[in-house]
Amino acid sequence: MDWARRRAGSLLAVGLCFGLAWTAAVTLSMPSWFDPTEACTHKFPAAADSADVTVRTRWFPPAASCVFDGDVRQFMSPARSAVLSVTGVLILVVLLTGLVLTVRRLSGDPGPIRAAGDVNLGRRKFNQLTFGALDIAVVVAVLTFLNATAIVFGGIAGGVLFIVVTITGLSGLCVLLDQHMGPLPSTALDGRRRGTVAGVTVFGVIFAATALTGQLPFFRLWSVPLGAITYAAVAAVQWSRVPKEASPAQYSG
């Protein structure tokens, strides 16, 4: 179990990658999102003579059918639907296992304390509030594009997977930034917790702001500066909450 916990991030990443591949496979197995009626008439020539062609799709278990002249034709074969359903369940198990193990890493042995030593804490804090926020802005800009792509091509499943990928990615990035620029003294566990809080907060603020402006499910370009400002604010609060490192005189009593 200790090995699994240490590899929790890798397991979660594998689950997310397979999840993206599964979403793409389901999307490609359904009628074209751009013109589903045309896809039906292309696969079933008899539908071209019908005045009314209805397309029915379902994400789980995956299914797609074309209805015309009172006749229902399966666009996706039952065999492919079964294969996608089974693989979808297996991927979900891997994804949930990785997610649970990753969350469990936020508790347990904190590890050794990394002292500030000769580190210039003022410069370290400045780097996190500026360059760290810039890194977040770049990532949020990429996510804004991927957000539209995931929802347009992946529908509901793509949107849900996008949320999981975004929260995981932002949290991972924030943990990495904390390791290199975060408050000291600190432990590895403290860094993981601060990074996770920062990543979840950045996503939560962007999501809430997008909802309040009536723009859901698509993020807007103003999410980029909003994400950077939110991260800088969270990091500043985290710096203010870190206890000062005791001096040698204090240790000697």
PDB file of C-alpha atoms in Angstrom:
ATOM      1  CA  MET A   1       0.000   0.000   0.000  1.00  0.00           C
ATOM      2  CA  ASP A   2       2.924   2.366   0.729  1.00  0.00           C
ATOM      3  CA  TRP A   3       4.209   1.762  -2.795  1.00  0.00           C
ATOM      4  CA  ALA A   4       0.750   2.494  -4.195  1.00  0.00           C
ATOM      5  CA  ARG A   5       0.497   5.727  -2.220  1.00  0.00           C
ATOM      6  CA  ARG A   6       3.885   6.852  -3.516  1.00  0.00           C
ATOM      7  CA  ARG A   7       2.728   6.131  -7.060  1.00  0.00           C
ATOM      8  CA  ALA A   8      -0.715   7.704  -6.561  1.00  0.00           C
ATOM      9  CA  GLY A   9       0.034  10.614  -8.889  1.00  0.00           C
ATOM     10  CA  SER A  10       1.226   8.292 -11.658  1.00  0.00           C
ATOM     11  CA  LEU A  11      -1.836   6.075 -11.272  1.00  0.00           C
ATOM     12  CA  LEU A  12      -4.124   9.095 -11.442  1.00  0.00           C
ATOM     13  CA  ALA A  13      -2.297  10.402 -14.519  1.00  0.00           C
ATOM     14  CA  VAL A  14      -2.664   7.024 -16.248  1.00  0.00           C
ATOM     15  CA  GLY A  15      -6.372   6.980 -15.432  1.00  0.00           C
ATOM     16  CA  LEU A  16      -6.835  10.484 -16.816  1.00  0.00           C
ATOM     17  CA  CYS A  17      -4.948   9.663 -20.021  1.00  0.00           C
ATOM     18  CA  PHE A  18      -7.015   6.531 -20.603  1.00  0.00           C
ATOM     19  CA  GLY A  19     -10.120   8.525 -19.752  1.00  0.00           C
ATOM     20  CA  LEU A  20      -9.301  11.055 -22.451  1.00  0.00           C
ATOM     21  CA  ALA A  21      -8.676   8.240 -24.933  1.00  0.00           C
ATOM     22  CA  TRP A  22     -12.003   6.610 -23.977  1.00  0.00           C
ATOM     23  CA  THR A  23     -13.871   9.880 -24.466  1.00  0.00           C
ATOM     24  CA  ALA A  24     -12.270  10.328 -27.882  1.00  0.00           C
ATOM     25  CA  ALA A  25     -13.156   6.741 -28.865  1.00  0.00           C
ATOM     26  CA  VAL A  26     -16.799   7.220 -27.877  1.00  0.00           C
ATOM     27  CA  THR A  27     -16.980  10.553 -29.693  1.00  0.00           C
ATOM     28  CA  LEU A  28     -15.568   9.048 -32.896  1.00  0.00           C
ATOM     29  CA  SER A  29     -18.006   6.135 -32.672  1.00  0.00           C
ATOM     30  CA  MET A  30     -21.016   8.463 -32.708  1.00  0.00           C
ATOM     31  CA  PRO A  31     -22.480  10.574 -35.522  1.00  0.00           C
ATOM     32  CA  SER A  32     -20.478  13.694 -36.263  1.00  0.00           C
ATOM     33  CA  TRP A  33     -21.171  16.423 -33.694  1.00  0.00           C
ATOM     34  CA  PHE A  34     -21.033  19.012 -36.495  1.00  0.00           C
ATOM     35  CA  ASP A  35     -23.839  17.465 -38.573  1.00  0.00           C
ATOM     36  CA  PRO A  36     -25.199  14.244 -37.037  1.00  0.00           C
ATOM     37  CA  THR A  37     -28.054  14.017 -39.527  1.00  0.00           C
ATOM     38  CA  GLU A  38     -25.607  14.011 -42.428  1.00  0.00           C
ATOM     39  CA  ALA A  39     -23.645  11.247 -40.697  1.00  0.00           C
ATOM     40  CA  CYS A  40     -26.798   9.142 -40.485  1.00  0.00           C
ATOM     41  CA  THR A  41     -27.702   9.652 -44.129  1.00  0.00           C
ATOM     42  CA  HIS A  42     -24.132   8.804 -45.116  1.00  0.00           C
ATOM     43  CA  LYS A  43     -24.190   5.501 -43.223  1.00  0.00           C
ATOM     44  CA  PHE A  44     -27.811   4.669 -44.069  1.00  0.00           C
ATOM     45  CA  PRO A  45     -28.587   5.852 -47.622  1.00  0.00           C
ATOM     46  CA  ALA A  46     -32.299   5.147 -47.080  1.00  0.00           C
ATOM     47  CA  ALA A  47     -32.378   7.977 -44.543  1.00  0.00           C
ATOM     48  CA  ALA A  48     -31.611  10.480 -47.305  1.00  0.00           C
ATOM     49  CA  ASP A  49     -35.171  10.084 -48.625  1.00  0.00           C
ATOM     50  CA  SER A  50     -36.697  10.718 -45.200  1.00  0.00           C
ATOM     51  CA  ALA A  51     -38.035  14.135 -44.283  1.00  0.00           C
ATOM     52  CA  ASP A  52     -37.315  13.648 -40.618  1.00  0.00           C
ATOM     53  CA  VAL A  53     -34.136  12.025 -39.297  1.00  0.00           C
ATOM     54  CA  THR A  54     -33.643  11.894 -35.533  1.00  0.00           C
ATOM     55  CA  VAL A  55     -30.323  11.096 -33.902  1.00  0.00           C
ATOM     56  CA  ARG A  56     -30.239   9.546 -30.428  1.00  0.00           C
ATOM     57  CA  THR A  57     -27.020   9.272 -28.454  1.00  0.00           C
ATOM     58  CA  ARG A  58     -26.083   8.066 -24.988  1.00  0.00           C
ATOM     59  CA  TRP A  59     -22.707   8.262 -23.267  1.00  0.00           C
ATOM     60  CA  PHE A  60     -23.047   5.349 -20.888  1.00  0.00           C
ATOM     61  CA  PRO A  61     -23.447   2.717 -21.852  1.00  0.00           C
ATOM     62  CA  PRO A  62     -22.304   4.257 -25.152  1.00  0.00           C
ATOM     63  CA  ALA A  63     -24.969   4.045 -27.852  1.00  0.00           C
ATOM     64  CA  ALA A  64     -26.065   5.921 -30.950  1.00  0.00           C
ATOM     65  CA  SER A  65     -28.971   5.344 -33.293  1.00  0.00           C
ATOM     66  CA  CYS A  66     -30.647   6.973 -36.274  1.00  0.00           C
ATOM     67  CA  VAL A  67     -34.436   7.088 -36.433  1.00  0.00           C
ATOM     68  CA  PHE A  68     -36.202   7.703 -39.735  1.00  0.00           C
ATOM     69  CA  ASP A  69     -39.528   6.579 -41.207  1.00  0.00           C
ATOM     70  CA  GLY A  70     -40.356   4.815 -37.938  1.00  0.00           C
ATOM     71  CA  ASP A  71     -37.260   2.644 -38.251  1.00  0.00           C
ATOM     72  CA  VAL A  72     -34.434   2.618 -35.675  1.00  0.00           C
ATOM     73  CA  ARG A  73     -30.963   1.840 -36.991  1.00  0.00           C
ATOM     74  CA  GLN A  74     -27.996   1.346 -34.659  1.00  0.00           C
ATOM     75  CA  PHE A  75     -25.233   3.721 -35.678  1.00  0.00           C
ATOM     76  CA  MET A  76     -22.901   2.160 -33.097  1.00  0.00           C
ATOM     77  CA  SER A  77     -22.728  -1.618 -33.129  1.00  0.00           C
ATOM     78  CA  PRO A  78     -23.715  -3.496 -29.930  1.00  0.00           C
ATOM     79  CA  ALA A  79     -20.263  -5.121 -29.858  1.00  0.00           C
ATOM     80  CA  ARG A  80     -18.469  -1.772 -29.864  1.00  0.00           C
ATOM     81  CA  SER A  81     -20.878  -0.442 -27.246  1.00  0.00           C
ATOM     82  CA  ALA A  82     -20.121  -3.428 -24.998  1.00  0.00           C
ATOM     83  CA  VAL A  83     -16.354  -3.037 -25.391  1.00  0.00           C
ATOM     84  CA  LEU A  84     -16.506   0.674 -24.644  1.00  0.00           C
ATOM     85  CA  SER A  85     -18.733   0.063 -21.614  1.00  0.00           C
ATOM     86  CA  VAL A  86     -16.377  -2.515 -20.083  1.00  0.00           C
ATOM     87  CA  THR A  87     -13.255  -0.425 -20.741  1.00  0.00           C
ATOM     88  CA  GLY A  88     -15.040   2.624 -19.367  1.00  0.00           C
ATOM     89  CA  VAL A  89     -15.742   0.857 -16.077  1.00  0.00           C
ATOM     90  CA  LEU A  90     -12.129  -0.358 -15.803  1.00  0.00           C
ATOM     91  CA  ILE A  91     -10.792   3.131 -16.503  1.00  0.00           C
ATOM     92  CA  LEU A  92     -13.164   4.581 -13.914  1.00  0.00           C
ATOM     93  CA  VAL A  93     -11.837   2.109 -11.303  1.00  0.00           C
ATOM     94  CA  VAL A  94      -8.238   3.116 -12.060  1.00  0.00           C
ATOM     95  CA  LEU A  95      -9.172   6.798 -11.998  1.00  0.00           C
ATOM     96  CA  LEU A  96     -11.008   6.594  -8.677  1.00  0.00           C
ATOM     97  CA  THR A  97      -8.232   4.512  -7.109  1.00  0.00           C
ATOM     98  CA  GLY A  98      -5.615   7.048  -8.147  1.00  0.00           C
ATOM     99  CA  LEU A  99      -7.802   9.893  -6.898  1.00  0.00           C
ATOM    100  CA  VAL A 100      -8.372   8.265  -3.493  1.00  0.00           C
ATOM    101  CA  LEU A 101      -4.676   7.450  -3.043  1.00  0.00           C
ATOM    102  CA  THR A 102      -3.729  10.981  -4.071  1.00  0.00           C
ATOM    103  CA  VAL A 103      -6.099  12.470  -1.492  1.00  0.00           C
ATOM    104  CA  ARG A 104      -4.677  10.126   1.155  1.00  0.00           C
ATOM    105  CA  ARG A 105      -1.226  11.579   0.502  1.00  0.00           C
ATOM    106  CA  LEU A 106      -2.508  14.795   2.067  1.00  0.00           C
ATOM    107  CA  SER A 107      -2.319  13.074   5.447  1.00  0.00           C
ATOM    108  CA  GLY A 108       0.230  10.881   7.213  1.00  0.00           C
ATOM    109  CA  ASP A 109       3.880  11.352   8.012  1.00  0.00           C
ATOM    110  CA  PRO A 110       4.873  14.972   7.256  1.00  0.00           C
ATOM    111  CA  GLY A 111       8.537  14.067   6.801  1.00  0.00           C
ATOM    112  CA  PRO A 112      11.555  16.161   7.790  1.00  0.00           C
ATOM    113  CA  ILE A 113      11.294  19.917   8.150  1.00  0.00           C
ATOM    114  CA  ARG A 114      13.107  21.904   5.493  1.00  0.00           C
ATOM    115  CA  ALA A 115      14.633  24.898   7.223  1.00  0.00           C
ATOM    116  CA  ALA A 116      15.053  28.297   5.615  1.00  0.00           C
ATOM    117  CA  GLY A 117      18.786  28.342   6.272  1.00  0.00           C
ATOM    118  CA  ASP A 118      20.506  30.887   4.042  1.00  0.00           C
ATOM    119  CA  VAL A 119      17.559  31.150   1.648  1.00  0.00           C
ATOM    120  CA  ASN A 120      16.466  34.707   0.900  1.00  0.00           C
ATOM    121  CA  LEU A 121      12.834  34.388   1.952  1.00  0.00           C
ATOM    122  CA  GLY A 122      11.902  37.812   0.614  1.00  0.00           C
ATOM    123  CA  ARG A 123      13.098  36.923  -2.891  1.00  0.00           C
ATOM    124  CA  ARG A 124      11.559  33.458  -2.631  1.00  0.00           C
ATOM    125  CA  LYS A 125       8.177  34.965  -1.760  1.00  0.00           C
ATOM    126  CA  PHE A 126       8.480  37.548  -4.537  1.00  0.00           C
ATOM    127  CA  ASN A 127       9.244  34.803  -7.068  1.00  0.00           C
ATOM    128  CA  GLN A 128       6.176  32.817  -6.059  1.00  0.00           C
ATOM    129  CA  LEU A 129       3.840  35.817  -6.173  1.00  0.00           C
ATOM    130  CA  THR A 130       5.110  36.923  -9.591  1.00  0.00           C
ATOM    131  CA  PHE A 131       6.682  34.120 -11.607  1.00  0.00           C
ATOM    132  CA  GLY A 132       4.452  31.521  -9.957  1.00  0.00           C
ATOM    133  CA  ALA A 133       1.372  33.547 -10.835  1.00  0.00           C
ATOM    134  CA  LEU A 134       2.690  33.921 -14.400  1.00  0.00           C
ATOM    135  CA  ASP A 135       3.023  30.138 -14.687  1.00  0.00           C
ATOM    136  CA  ILE A 136      -0.588  29.777 -13.543  1.00  0.00           C
ATOM    137  CA  ALA A 137      -1.701  32.338 -16.133  1.00  0.00           C
ATOM    138  CA  VAL A 138      -0.040  30.384 -18.947  1.00  0.00           C
ATOM    139  CA  VAL A 139      -1.633  27.117 -17.817  1.00  0.00           C
ATOM    140  CA  VAL A 140      -5.083  28.705 -17.431  1.00  0.00           C
ATOM    141  CA  ALA A 141      -4.786  30.129 -20.963  1.00  0.00           C
ATOM    142  CA  VAL A 142      -4.179  26.617 -22.301  1.00  0.00           C
ATOM    143  CA  LEU A 143      -7.028  25.222 -20.199  1.00  0.00           C
ATOM    144  CA  THR A 144      -9.402  27.878 -21.549  1.00  0.00           C
ATOM    145  CA  PHE A 145      -8.839  26.522 -25.050  1.00  0.00           C
ATOM    146  CA  LEU A 146      -9.042  22.894 -23.933  1.00  0.00           C
ATOM    147  CA  ASN A 147     -12.263  23.664 -22.066  1.00  0.00           C
ATOM    148  CA  ALA A 148     -14.117  24.497 -25.260  1.00  0.00           C
ATOM    149  CA  THR A 149     -12.554  21.573 -27.112  1.00  0.00           C
ATOM    150  CA  ALA A 150     -13.465  19.054 -24.397  1.00  0.00           C
ATOM    151  CA  ILE A 151     -17.103  20.136 -24.185  1.00  0.00           C
ATOM    152  CA  VAL A 152     -17.708  20.509 -27.924  1.00  0.00           C
ATOM    153  CA  PHE A 153     -16.191  17.127 -28.773  1.00  0.00           C
ATOM    154  CA  GLY A 154     -16.782  15.234 -25.540  1.00  0.00           C
ATOM    155  CA  GLY A 155     -20.168  16.486 -24.361  1.00  0.00           C
ATOM    156  CA  ILE A 156     -21.003  15.865 -20.699  1.00  0.00           C
ATOM    157  CA  ALA A 157     -18.322  13.194 -20.287  1.00  0.00           C
ATOM    158  CA  GLY A 158     -15.731  15.529 -21.757  1.00  0.00           C
ATOM    159  CA  GLY A 159     -16.819  18.324 -19.424  1.00  0.00           C
ATOM    160  CA  VAL A 160     -16.606  16.135 -16.309  1.00  0.00           C
ATOM    161  CA  LEU A 161     -13.219  14.783 -17.354  1.00  0.00           C
ATOM    162  CA  PHE A 162     -12.032  18.324 -18.040  1.00  0.00           C
ATOM    163  CA  ILE A 163     -12.930  19.348 -14.479  1.00  0.00           C
ATOM    164  CA  VAL A 164     -10.998  16.416 -13.002  1.00  0.00           C
ATOM    165  CA  VAL A 165      -7.997  17.012 -15.266  1.00  0.00           C
ATOM    166  CA  THR A 166      -7.994  20.746 -14.528  1.00  0.00           C
ATOM    167  CA  ILE A 167      -8.197  20.402 -10.746  1.00  0.00           C
ATOM    168  CA  THR A 168      -5.534  17.681 -10.767  1.00  0.00           C
ATOM    169  CA  GLY A 169      -3.249  19.596 -13.103  1.00  0.00           C
ATOM    170  CA  LEU A 170      -3.549  22.911 -11.278  1.00  0.00           C
ATOM    171  CA  SER A 171      -3.003  21.249  -7.908  1.00  0.00           C
ATOM    172  CA  GLY A 172       0.044  19.382  -9.191  1.00  0.00           C
ATOM    173  CA  LEU A 173       1.511  22.564 -10.647  1.00  0.00           C
ATOM    174  CA  CYS A 174       0.861  24.485  -7.428  1.00  0.00           C
ATOM    175  CA  VAL A 175       2.551  21.745  -5.386  1.00  0.00           C
ATOM    176  CA  LEU A 176       5.578  21.954  -7.686  1.00  0.00           C
ATOM    177  CA  LEU A 177       5.670  25.753  -7.382  1.00  0.00           C
ATOM    178  CA  ASP A 178       5.450  25.448  -3.598  1.00  0.00           C
ATOM    179  CA  GLN A 179       8.437  23.112  -3.550  1.00  0.00           C
ATOM    180  CA  HIS A 180      10.582  25.608  -5.449  1.00  0.00           C
ATOM    181  CA  MET A 181       9.157  28.949  -4.254  1.00  0.00           C
ATOM    182  CA  GLY A 182       6.898  28.233  -1.300  1.00  0.00           C
ATOM    183  CA  PRO A 183       7.143  29.261   2.352  1.00  0.00           C
ATOM    184  CA  LEU A 184       9.906  27.990   4.643  1.00  0.00           C
ATOM    185  CA  PRO A 185      10.347  26.306   7.087  1.00  0.00           C
ATOM    186  CA  SER A 186       8.072  23.595   5.785  1.00  0.00           C
ATOM    187  CA  THR A 187       7.603  19.868   5.304  1.00  0.00           C
ATOM    188  CA  ALA A 188       6.748  17.977   2.119  1.00  0.00           C
ATOM    189  CA  LEU A 189       3.264  17.328   3.500  1.00  0.00           C
ATOM    190  CA  ASP A 190       2.725  21.040   4.149  1.00  0.00           C
ATOM    191  CA  GLY A 191       3.751  21.785   0.568  1.00  0.00           C
ATOM    192  CA  ARG A 192       1.341  19.223  -0.858  1.00  0.00           C
ATOM    193  CA  ARG A 193      -1.491  20.624   1.230  1.00  0.00           C
ATOM    194  CA  ARG A 194      -0.764  24.242   0.314  1.00  0.00           C
ATOM    195  CA  GLY A 195      -0.427  23.375  -3.361  1.00  0.00           C
ATOM    196  CA  THR A 196      -3.664  21.417  -3.396  1.00  0.00           C
ATOM    197  CA  VAL A 197      -5.537  24.236  -1.659  1.00  0.00           C
ATOM    198  CA  ALA A 198      -4.134  26.756  -4.128  1.00  0.00           C
ATOM    199  CA  GLY A 199      -5.023  24.661  -7.184  1.00  0.00           C
ATOM    200  CA  VAL A 200      -8.565  23.908  -6.013  1.00  0.00           C
ATOM    201  CA  THR A 201      -9.103  27.558  -5.073  1.00  0.00           C
ATOM    202  CA  VAL A 202      -7.934  28.843  -8.462  1.00  0.00           C
ATOM    203  CA  PHE A 203     -10.288  26.482 -10.270  1.00  0.00           C
ATOM    204  CA  GLY A 204     -13.150  27.213  -7.861  1.00  0.00           C
ATOM    205  CA  VAL A 205     -12.857  30.986  -8.305  1.00  0.00           C
ATOM    206  CA  ILE A 206     -12.730  30.715 -12.107  1.00  0.00           C
ATOM    207  CA  PHE A 207     -15.658  28.291 -12.166  1.00  0.00           C
ATOM    208  CA  ALA A 208     -17.744  30.452  -9.805  1.00  0.00           C
ATOM    209  CA  ALA A 209     -16.983  33.647 -11.729  1.00  0.00           C
ATOM    210  CA  THR A 210     -17.871  31.965 -15.024  1.00  0.00           C
ATOM    211  CA  ALA A 211     -21.158  30.724 -13.530  1.00  0.00           C
ATOM    212  CA  LEU A 212     -22.057  34.115 -12.042  1.00  0.00           C
ATOM    213  CA  THR A 213     -21.505  35.834 -15.402  1.00  0.00           C
ATOM    214  CA  GLY A 214     -23.685  33.255 -17.160  1.00  0.00           C
ATOM    215  CA  GLN A 215     -20.837  31.986 -19.346  1.00  0.00           C
ATOM    216  CA  LEU A 216     -20.838  28.321 -18.319  1.00  0.00           C
ATOM    217  CA  PRO A 217     -19.733  25.860 -19.554  1.00  0.00           C
ATOM    218  CA  PHE A 218     -17.109  27.839 -21.478  1.00  0.00           C
ATOM    219  CA  PHE A 219     -14.264  29.686 -19.758  1.00  0.00           C
ATOM    220  CA  ARG A 220     -13.396  33.149 -21.094  1.00  0.00           C
ATOM    221  CA  LEU A 221     -10.050  34.852 -21.643  1.00  0.00           C
ATOM    222  CA  TRP A 222     -10.525  36.945 -18.503  1.00  0.00           C
ATOM    223  CA  SER A 223     -10.040  33.664 -16.623  1.00  0.00           C
ATOM    224  CA  VAL A 224      -6.302  34.019 -17.306  1.00  0.00           C
ATOM    225  CA  PRO A 225      -5.636  37.142 -15.176  1.00  0.00           C
ATOM    226  CA  LEU A 226      -8.269  36.027 -12.657  1.00  0.00           C
ATOM    227  CA  GLY A 227      -6.439  32.721 -12.127  1.00  0.00           C
ATOM    228  CA  ALA A 228      -3.074  34.470 -11.722  1.00  0.00           C
ATOM    229  CA  ILE A 229      -4.435  37.011  -9.239  1.00  0.00           C
ATOM    230  CA  THR A 230      -6.209  34.301  -7.258  1.00  0.00           C
ATOM    231  CA  TYR A 231      -3.043  32.228  -7.017  1.00  0.00           C
ATOM    232  CA  ALA A 232      -0.979  35.214  -5.890  1.00  0.00           C
ATOM    233  CA  ALA A 233      -3.573  36.056  -3.227  1.00  0.00           C
ATOM    234  CA  VAL A 234      -3.687  32.479  -1.918  1.00  0.00           C
ATOM    235  CA  ALA A 235       0.120  32.246  -1.876  1.00  0.00           C
ATOM    236  CA  ALA A 236       0.364  35.545   0.033  1.00  0.00           C
ATOM    237  CA  VAL A 237      -2.049  34.239   2.664  1.00  0.00           C
ATOM    238  CA  GLN A 238      -0.088  30.992   2.948  1.00  0.00           C
ATOM    239  CA  TRP A 239       3.149  32.911   3.478  1.00  0.00           C
ATOM    240  CA  SER A 240       1.528  34.929   6.254  1.00  0.00           C
ATOM    241  CA  ARG A 241       0.459  31.755   8.075  1.00  0.00           C
ATOM    242  CA  VAL A 242       3.867  30.055   8.178  1.00  0.00           C
ATOM    243  CA  PRO A 243       5.497  30.305  11.646  1.00  0.00           C
ATOM    244  CA  LYS A 244       8.839  32.037  11.869  1.00  0.00           C
ATOM    245  CA  GLU A 245      11.841  29.761  12.144  1.00  0.00           C
ATOM    246  CA  ALA A 246      13.317  29.706  15.615  1.00  0.00           C
ATOM    247  CA  SER A 247      16.819  31.080  16.041  1.00  0.00           C
ATOM    248  CA  PRO A 248      19.671  29.049  17.618  1.00  0.00           C
ATOM    249  CA  ALA A 249      19.332  31.146  20.792  1.00  0.00           C
ATOM    250  CA  GLN A 250      15.687  30.101  21.097  1.00  0.00           C
ATOM    251  CA  TYR A 251      16.641  26.432  20.741  1.00  0.00           C
ATOM    252  CA  SER A 252      19.284  26.740  23.416  1.00  0.00           C
ATOM    253  CA  GLY A 253      16.708  28.197  25.789  1.00  0.00           C
TER     254      GLY A 253
END
